[in-house]
Coordinates of C-alpha atoms and ligand atoms in Angstrom, one line a residue:
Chain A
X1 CA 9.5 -20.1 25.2
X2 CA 9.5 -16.6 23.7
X3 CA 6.8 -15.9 21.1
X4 CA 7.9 -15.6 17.7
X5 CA 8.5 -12.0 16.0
X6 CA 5.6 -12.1 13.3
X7 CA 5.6 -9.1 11.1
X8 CA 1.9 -9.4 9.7
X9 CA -0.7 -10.8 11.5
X10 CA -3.8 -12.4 10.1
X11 CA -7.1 -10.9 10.1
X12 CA -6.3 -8.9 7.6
X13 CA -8.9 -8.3 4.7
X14 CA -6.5 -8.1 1.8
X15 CA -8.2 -10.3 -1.1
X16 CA -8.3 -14.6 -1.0
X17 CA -5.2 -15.3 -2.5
X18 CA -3.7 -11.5 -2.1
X19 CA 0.0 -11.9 -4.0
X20 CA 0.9 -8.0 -3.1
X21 CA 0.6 -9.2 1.2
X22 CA 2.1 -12.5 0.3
X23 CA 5.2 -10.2 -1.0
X24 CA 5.5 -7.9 2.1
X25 CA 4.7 -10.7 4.6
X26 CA 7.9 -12.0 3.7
X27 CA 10.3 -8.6 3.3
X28 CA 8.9 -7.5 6.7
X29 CA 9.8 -10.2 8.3
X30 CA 13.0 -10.5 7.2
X31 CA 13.4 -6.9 8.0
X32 CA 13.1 -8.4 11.8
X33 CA 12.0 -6.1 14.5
X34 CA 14.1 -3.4 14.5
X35 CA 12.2 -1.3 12.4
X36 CA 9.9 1.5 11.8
X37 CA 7.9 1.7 8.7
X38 CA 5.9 3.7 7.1
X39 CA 3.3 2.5 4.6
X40 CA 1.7 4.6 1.6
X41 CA -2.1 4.7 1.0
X42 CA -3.1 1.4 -0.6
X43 CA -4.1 -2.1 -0.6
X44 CA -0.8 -3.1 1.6
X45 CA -2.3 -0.2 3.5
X46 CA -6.5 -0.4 3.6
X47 CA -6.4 -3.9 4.6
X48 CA -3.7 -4.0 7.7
X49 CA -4.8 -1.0 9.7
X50 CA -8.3 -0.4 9.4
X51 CA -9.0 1.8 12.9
X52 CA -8.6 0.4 16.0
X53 CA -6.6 -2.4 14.5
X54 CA -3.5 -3.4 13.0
X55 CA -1.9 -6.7 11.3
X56 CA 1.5 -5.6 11.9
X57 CA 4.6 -6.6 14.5
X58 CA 6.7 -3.4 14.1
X59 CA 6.3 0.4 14.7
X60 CA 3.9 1.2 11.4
X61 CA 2.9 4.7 10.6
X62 CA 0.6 5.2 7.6
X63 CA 0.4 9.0 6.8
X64 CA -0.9 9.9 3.0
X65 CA -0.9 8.3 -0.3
X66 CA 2.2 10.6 -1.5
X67 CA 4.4 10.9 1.6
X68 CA 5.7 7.8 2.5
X69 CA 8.8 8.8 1.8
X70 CA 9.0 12.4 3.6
X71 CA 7.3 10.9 6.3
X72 CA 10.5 8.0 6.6
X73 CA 13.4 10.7 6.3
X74 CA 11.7 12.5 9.0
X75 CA 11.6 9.5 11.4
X76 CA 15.4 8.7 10.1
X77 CA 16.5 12.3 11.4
X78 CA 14.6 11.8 15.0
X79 CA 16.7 8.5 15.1
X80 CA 19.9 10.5 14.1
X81 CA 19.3 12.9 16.7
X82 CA 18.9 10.4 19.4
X83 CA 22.1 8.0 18.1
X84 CA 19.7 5.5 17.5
X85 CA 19.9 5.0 14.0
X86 CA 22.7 2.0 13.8
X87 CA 19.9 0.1 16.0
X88 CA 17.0 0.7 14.2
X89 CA 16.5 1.1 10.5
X90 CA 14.2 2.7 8.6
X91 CA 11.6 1.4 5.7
X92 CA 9.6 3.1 3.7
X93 CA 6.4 1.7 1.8
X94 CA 4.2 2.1 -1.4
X95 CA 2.2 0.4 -4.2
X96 CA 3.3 1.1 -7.6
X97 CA 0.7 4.2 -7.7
X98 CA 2.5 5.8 -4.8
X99 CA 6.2 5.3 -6.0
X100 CA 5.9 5.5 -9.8
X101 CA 3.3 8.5 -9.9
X102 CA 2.0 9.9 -6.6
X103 CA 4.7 9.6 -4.2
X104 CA 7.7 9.9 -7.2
X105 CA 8.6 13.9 -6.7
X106 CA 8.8 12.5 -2.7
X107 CA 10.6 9.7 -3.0
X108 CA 13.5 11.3 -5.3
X109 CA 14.1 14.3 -3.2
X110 CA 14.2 11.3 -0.2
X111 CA 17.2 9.6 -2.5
X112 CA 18.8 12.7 -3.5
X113 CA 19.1 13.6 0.6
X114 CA 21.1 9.8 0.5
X115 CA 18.6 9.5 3.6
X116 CA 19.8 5.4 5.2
X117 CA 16.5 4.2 4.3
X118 CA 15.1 1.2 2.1
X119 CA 12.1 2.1 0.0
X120 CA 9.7 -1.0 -0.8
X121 CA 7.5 -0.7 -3.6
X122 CA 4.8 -3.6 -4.0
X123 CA 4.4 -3.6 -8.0
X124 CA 0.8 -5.0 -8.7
X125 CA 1.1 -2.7 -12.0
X126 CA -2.0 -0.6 -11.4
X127 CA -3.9 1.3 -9.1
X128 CA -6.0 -1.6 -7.3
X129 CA -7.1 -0.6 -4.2
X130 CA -9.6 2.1 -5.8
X131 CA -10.3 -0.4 -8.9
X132 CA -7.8 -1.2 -11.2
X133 CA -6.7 2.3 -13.0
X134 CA -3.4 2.6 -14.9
X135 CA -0.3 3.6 -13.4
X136 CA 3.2 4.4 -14.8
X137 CA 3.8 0.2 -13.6
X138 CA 1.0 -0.8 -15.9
X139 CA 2.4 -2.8 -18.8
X140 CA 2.1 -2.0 -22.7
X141 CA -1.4 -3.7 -23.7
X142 CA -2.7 -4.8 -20.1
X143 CA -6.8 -3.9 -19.8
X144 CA -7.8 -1.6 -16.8
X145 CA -10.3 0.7 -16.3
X146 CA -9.1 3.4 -17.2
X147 CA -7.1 1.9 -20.2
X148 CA -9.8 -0.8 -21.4
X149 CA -9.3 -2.4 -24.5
X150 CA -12.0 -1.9 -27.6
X151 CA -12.1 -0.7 -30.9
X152 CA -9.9 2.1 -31.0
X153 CA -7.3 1.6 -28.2
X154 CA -5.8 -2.0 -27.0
X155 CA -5.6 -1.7 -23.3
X156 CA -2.6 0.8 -22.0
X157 CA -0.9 2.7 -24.8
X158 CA 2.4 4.0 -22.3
X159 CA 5.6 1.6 -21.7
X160 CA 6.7 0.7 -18.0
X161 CA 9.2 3.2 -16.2
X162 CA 12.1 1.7 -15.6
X163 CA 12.1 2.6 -11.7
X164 CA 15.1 0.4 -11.0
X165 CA 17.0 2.6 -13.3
X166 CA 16.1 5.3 -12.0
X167 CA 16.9 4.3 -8.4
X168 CA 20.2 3.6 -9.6
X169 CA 20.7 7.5 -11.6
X170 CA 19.7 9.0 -8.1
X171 CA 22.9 6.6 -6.5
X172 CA 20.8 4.1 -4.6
X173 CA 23.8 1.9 -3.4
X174 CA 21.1 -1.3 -3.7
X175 CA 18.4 -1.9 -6.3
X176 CA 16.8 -5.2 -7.0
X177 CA 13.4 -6.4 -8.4
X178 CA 12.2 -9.9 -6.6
X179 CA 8.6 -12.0 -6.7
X180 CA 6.3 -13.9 -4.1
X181 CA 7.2 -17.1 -6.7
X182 CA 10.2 -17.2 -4.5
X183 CA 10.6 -15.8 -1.2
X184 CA 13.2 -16.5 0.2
X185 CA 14.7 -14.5 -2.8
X186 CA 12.8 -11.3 -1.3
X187 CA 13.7 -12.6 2.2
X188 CA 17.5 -12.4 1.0
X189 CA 17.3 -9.5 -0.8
X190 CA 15.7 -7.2 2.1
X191 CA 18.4 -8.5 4.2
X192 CA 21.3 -7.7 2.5
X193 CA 19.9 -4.4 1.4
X194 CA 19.5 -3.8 5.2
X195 CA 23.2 -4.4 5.9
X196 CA 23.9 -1.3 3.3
X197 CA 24.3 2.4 4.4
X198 CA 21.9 5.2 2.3
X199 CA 19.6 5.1 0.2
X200 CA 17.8 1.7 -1.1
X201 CA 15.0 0.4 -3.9
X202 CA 13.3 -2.9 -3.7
X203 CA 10.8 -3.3 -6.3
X204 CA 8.5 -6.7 -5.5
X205 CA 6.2 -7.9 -8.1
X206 CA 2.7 -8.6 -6.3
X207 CA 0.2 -10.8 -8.3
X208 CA -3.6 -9.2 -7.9
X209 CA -6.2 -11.6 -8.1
X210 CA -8.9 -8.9 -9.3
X211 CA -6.6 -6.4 -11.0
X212 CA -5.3 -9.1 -12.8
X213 CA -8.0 -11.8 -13.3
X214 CA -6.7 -14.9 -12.1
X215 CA -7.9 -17.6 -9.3
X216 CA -7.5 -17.2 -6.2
X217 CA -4.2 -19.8 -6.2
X218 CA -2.3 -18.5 -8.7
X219 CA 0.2 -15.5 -7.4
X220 CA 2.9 -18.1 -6.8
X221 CA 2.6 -19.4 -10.0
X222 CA 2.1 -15.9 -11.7
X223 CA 5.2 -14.6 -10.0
X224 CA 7.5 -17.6 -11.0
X225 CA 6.2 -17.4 -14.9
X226 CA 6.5 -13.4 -15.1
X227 CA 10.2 -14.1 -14.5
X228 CA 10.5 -17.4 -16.9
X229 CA 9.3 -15.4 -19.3
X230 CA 12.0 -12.7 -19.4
X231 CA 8.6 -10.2 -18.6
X232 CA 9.9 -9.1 -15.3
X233 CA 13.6 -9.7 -14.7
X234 CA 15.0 -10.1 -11.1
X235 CA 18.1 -8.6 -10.3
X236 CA 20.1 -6.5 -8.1
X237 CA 21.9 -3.8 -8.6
X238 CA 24.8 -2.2 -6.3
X239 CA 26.6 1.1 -6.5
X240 CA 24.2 1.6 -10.0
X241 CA 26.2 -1.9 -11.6
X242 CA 24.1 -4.9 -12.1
X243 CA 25.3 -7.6 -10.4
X244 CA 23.4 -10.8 -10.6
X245 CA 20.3 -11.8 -12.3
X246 CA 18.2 -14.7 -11.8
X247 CA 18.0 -17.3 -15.1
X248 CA 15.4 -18.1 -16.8
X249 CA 14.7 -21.3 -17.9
X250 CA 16.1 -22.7 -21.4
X251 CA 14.1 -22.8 -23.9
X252 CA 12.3 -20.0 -22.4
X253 CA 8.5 -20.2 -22.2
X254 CA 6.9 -17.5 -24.4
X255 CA 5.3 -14.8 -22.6
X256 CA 1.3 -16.0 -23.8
X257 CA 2.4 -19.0 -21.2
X258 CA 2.0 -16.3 -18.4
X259 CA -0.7 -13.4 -20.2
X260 CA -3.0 -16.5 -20.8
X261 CA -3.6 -16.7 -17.0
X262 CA -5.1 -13.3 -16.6
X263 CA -8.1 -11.7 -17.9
X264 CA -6.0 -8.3 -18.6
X265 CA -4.3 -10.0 -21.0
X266 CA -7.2 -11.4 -22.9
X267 CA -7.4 -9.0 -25.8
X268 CA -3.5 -9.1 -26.4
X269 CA -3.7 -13.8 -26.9
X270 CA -6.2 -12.5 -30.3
X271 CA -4.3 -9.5 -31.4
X272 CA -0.6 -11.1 -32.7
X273 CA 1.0 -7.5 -32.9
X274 CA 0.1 -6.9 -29.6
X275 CA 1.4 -10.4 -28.4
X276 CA 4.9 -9.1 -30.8
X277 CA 5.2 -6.2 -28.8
X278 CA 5.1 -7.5 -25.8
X279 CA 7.2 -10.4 -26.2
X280 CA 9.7 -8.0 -28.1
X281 CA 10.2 -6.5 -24.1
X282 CA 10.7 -10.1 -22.8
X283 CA 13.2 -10.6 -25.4
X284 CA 14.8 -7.5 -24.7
X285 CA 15.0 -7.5 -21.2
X286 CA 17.0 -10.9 -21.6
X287 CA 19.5 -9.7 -23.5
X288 CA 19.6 -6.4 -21.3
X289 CA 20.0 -8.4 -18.1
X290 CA 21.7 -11.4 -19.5
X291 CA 19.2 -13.7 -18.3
Chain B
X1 CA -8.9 15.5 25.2
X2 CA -6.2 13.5 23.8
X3 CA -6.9 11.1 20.7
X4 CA -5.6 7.8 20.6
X5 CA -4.2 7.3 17.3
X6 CA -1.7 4.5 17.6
X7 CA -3.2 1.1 17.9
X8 CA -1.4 -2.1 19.4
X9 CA 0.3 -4.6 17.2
X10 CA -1.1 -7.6 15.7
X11 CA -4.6 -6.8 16.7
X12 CA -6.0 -7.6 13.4
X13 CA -6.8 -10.8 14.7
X14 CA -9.9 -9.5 16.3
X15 CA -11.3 -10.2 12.8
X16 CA -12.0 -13.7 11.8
X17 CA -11.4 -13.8 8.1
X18 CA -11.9 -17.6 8.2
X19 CA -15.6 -16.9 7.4
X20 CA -15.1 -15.8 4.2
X21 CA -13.7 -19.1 3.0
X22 CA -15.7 -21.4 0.9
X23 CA -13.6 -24.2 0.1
X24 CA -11.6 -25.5 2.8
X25 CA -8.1 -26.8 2.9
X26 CA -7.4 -30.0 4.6
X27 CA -3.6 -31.7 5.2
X28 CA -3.4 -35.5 4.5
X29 CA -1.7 -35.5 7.9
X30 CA 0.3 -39.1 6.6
X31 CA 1.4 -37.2 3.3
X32 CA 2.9 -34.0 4.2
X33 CA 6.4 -34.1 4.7
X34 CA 6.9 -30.8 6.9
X35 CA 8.5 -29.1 4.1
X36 CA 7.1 -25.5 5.1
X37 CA 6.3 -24.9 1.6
X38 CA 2.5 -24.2 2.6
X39 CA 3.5 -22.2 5.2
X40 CA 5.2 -19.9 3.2
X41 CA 3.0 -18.8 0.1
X42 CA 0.0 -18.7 2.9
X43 CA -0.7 -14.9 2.7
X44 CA -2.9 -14.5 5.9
X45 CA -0.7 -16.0 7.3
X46 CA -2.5 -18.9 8.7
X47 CA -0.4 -22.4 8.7
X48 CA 2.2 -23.2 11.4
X49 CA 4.3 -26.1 12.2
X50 CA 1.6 -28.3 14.6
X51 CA 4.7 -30.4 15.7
X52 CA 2.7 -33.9 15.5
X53 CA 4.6 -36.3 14.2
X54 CA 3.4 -38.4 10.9
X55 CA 4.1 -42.2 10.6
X56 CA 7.3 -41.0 8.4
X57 CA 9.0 -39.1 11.0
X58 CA 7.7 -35.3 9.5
X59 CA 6.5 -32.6 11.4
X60 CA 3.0 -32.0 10.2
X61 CA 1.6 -28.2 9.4
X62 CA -1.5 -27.2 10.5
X63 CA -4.6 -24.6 9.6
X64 CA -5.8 -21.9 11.7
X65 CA -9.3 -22.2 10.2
X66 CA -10.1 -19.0 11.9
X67 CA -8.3 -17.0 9.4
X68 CA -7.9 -19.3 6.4
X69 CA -9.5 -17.9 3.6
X70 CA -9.8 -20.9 1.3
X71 CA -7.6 -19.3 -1.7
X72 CA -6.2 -22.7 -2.3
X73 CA -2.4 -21.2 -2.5
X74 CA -1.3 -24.0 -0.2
X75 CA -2.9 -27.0 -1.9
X76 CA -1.7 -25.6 -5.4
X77 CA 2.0 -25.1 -4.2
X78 CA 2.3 -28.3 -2.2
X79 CA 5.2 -30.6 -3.9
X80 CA 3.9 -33.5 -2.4
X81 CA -0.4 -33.0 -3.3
X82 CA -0.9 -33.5 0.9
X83 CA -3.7 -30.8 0.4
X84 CA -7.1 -31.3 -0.8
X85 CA -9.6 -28.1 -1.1
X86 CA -13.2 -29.2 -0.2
X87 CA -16.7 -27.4 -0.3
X88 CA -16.9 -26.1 3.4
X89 CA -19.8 -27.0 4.9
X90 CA -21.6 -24.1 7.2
Ligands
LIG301 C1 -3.7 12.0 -3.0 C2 -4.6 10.9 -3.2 N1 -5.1 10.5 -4.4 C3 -5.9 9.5 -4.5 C4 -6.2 8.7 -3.5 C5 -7.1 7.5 -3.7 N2 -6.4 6.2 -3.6 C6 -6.4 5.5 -2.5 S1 -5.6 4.0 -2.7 C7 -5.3 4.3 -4.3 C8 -4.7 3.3 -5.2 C9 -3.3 2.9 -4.7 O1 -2.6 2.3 -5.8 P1 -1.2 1.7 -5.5 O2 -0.3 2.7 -4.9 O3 -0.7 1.1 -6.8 O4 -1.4 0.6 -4.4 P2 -2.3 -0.8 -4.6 O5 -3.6 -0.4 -4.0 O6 -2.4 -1.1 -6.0 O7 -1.6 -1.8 -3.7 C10 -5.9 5.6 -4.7 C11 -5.8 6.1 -6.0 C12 -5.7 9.0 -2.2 N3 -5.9 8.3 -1.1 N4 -4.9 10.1 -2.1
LIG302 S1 -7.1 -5.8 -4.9 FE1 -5.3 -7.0 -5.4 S2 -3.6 -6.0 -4.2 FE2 -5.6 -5.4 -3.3 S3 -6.0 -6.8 -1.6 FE3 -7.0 -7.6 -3.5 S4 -5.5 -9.0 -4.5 FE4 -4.4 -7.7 -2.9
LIG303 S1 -6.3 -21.9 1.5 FE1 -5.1 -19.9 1.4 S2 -5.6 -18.8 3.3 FE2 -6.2 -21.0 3.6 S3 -4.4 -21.9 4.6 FE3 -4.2 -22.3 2.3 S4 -2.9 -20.6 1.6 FE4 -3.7 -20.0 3.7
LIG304 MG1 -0.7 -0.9 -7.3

């Protein structure tokens, strides 16, 4: 009997109950063997490869917090060069830190090259693996360090880039958002974008358990409602045209049904113009994607 | 001198998260219906098909308490309530 191709091994020291490895447990191994990946500095980083070992099945290469990207389209031209490139593919890595912020100016140039490479960003909306500061992912309203919520300021005063969208204006031919509340979705998702030629954006909601302030057994449960609710829609995207969305449930729950789970939310279930504003981007994000 | 820099796959294993764990997991081995669900929110990942067969035919999961953290994902996920999380014992 041949031993079964596991893409993440345990042992790893991600948190109890870690939604962000849950997510990339399951893209990698759909991704099968036939890969090389490169990983960003960060949680999905820190807690697989600490020196001399290493959770992973496949060819992993963890460089520096902003160069996942360059790193990838360098291994994608060695495979050109040796004709290997229809046999093995190329995926590139990153918390929402490293592709909204830190890695961005990389990763564009990356998709304006049209380098044949799939770019996986694990969206825990914050920068967690150094304690929970704000990134461009961080929703309107959410508590972090550095956007705590008090007298004068109500957690994070800046929207959420749209980073799908702005996969699809650089021509990614495949963009789609996914969540550990259903894996086989992400398991689908990575394989089909893995069938396409050029550049590819997969953005995977991954529940934190600190960052977020839930128990331990909640990231399955967190990443279903943050869909239900119209909060984060999942979709794909090819050739920049949407072209299917996943439903949410009718009536739809309000979005306090999923902010009422999670200590950054706490302020925003007291402050009803808050809660308005942030169920105004549920709302519109149902009409947007016609969920 | 040459540095070794790459390190061989899988090798995180060496560490046994399993002692972090203070409630333990435990299958109701007549319950569970082999539906995998476990298996797959399990973000170690530390359940694997054990291939006993139950009184209704199913092929039972099983733990690898070495690495089982105790987060209590499986028990909360599982359709059929075939996992209980109790105080581990040291
Ligand atoms: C250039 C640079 N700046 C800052 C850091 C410190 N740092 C390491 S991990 C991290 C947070 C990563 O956040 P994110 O990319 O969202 O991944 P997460 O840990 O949330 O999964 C930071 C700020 C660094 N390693 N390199
Ligand atoms: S801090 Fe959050 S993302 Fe990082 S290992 Fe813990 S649960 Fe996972
Ligand atoms: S309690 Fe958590 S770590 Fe342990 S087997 Fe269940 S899901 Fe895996
Ligand atoms: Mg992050």
């Amino acid at each position: 009997m041949t031993k079964q191709y596991q893409a993440l091994s345990p042992g790893h020291t991600a948190c109890a109950g870690c939604g962000e490895l849950l997510a990339m447990r399951h893209a990698l191994q759909a991704a099968g063997p036939d890969v090389i990946v490169t990983g960003a500095t960060g949680c999905s980083e820190v807690t697989t490869s600490g020196y001399p070992d290493s959770s992973f099945g496949m060819p992993w290469i963890h460089s520096l917090f902003e160069n996942s990207s360059s790193v990838a389209s360098g291994i994608a031209a060695a495979l050109r060069y040796q004709k290997k490139q229809d046999k093995i593919k190329v995926i590139a890595t990153g918390g929402d830190g490293a592709t909204f912020d830190i890695g961005f100016g990389a990763l564009s140039a990356m998709w304006s090259r049209g380098d044949d490479i799939l770019y996986i960003c694990y969206d825990n909306e914050a920068y967690m693996n150094t304690g929970v500061q704000a990134s461009g992912a961080t929703l309107p309203g959410t508590s972090t360090t550095t956007s705590p919520s008090g007298a004068v300021e109500q957690g994070n005063m800046m929207p959420k880039k749209d980073m799908p969208a702005i996969a699809m204006a650089h021509g990614c031919v495949y963009v789609a958002t996914a969540s550990p509340g259903y894996p086989i979705d992400i398991q689908n998702k990575v394989k089909k974008a893995l069938t396409m030629k050029g550049p590819k954006y997969i953005q995977l909601l991954s529940p934190c358990v600190p960052g977020w302030g839930f128990s331990t057994d909640q990231a399955v449960k967190l990443g279903k409602l943050a869909h239900q609710t119209g909060l984060y829609p999942i979709f794909e995207a090819v050739n920049g045209q949407i072209t299917s969305a996943m439903k949410v449930p009718k009536p739809t729950p309000s979005v306090s049904a999923y902010l009422e789970l999670q200590k950054r939310f706490k302020h925003v279930l007291k402050n009803p113009q808050l809660l308005a504003t942030i169920q105004a981007i549920a709302d519109a994000n149902i009409v947007k994607y016609g969920l | 001198m040459k540095n070794k820099i790459s390190v061989a796959a899988g090798t995180s294993k060496n560490n046994k998260t399993g002692a972090w764990r203070s409630y333990r997991p435990e299958i109701d081995f007549e319950k569970c219906t082999g539906c995998g669900i476990c298996e797959s929110v399990c973000p170690e990942p530390c359940i694997s098909n054990s291939h006993k067969i139950n009184k209704m035919g199913k092929e039972v999961r099983q733990i690898d308490y070495d690495y089982c953290k105790g987060c209590g994902l499986c028990a909360a996920e599982c359709p059929f309530k075939a996992i209980s999380m109790k105080i581990e014992k040291k």
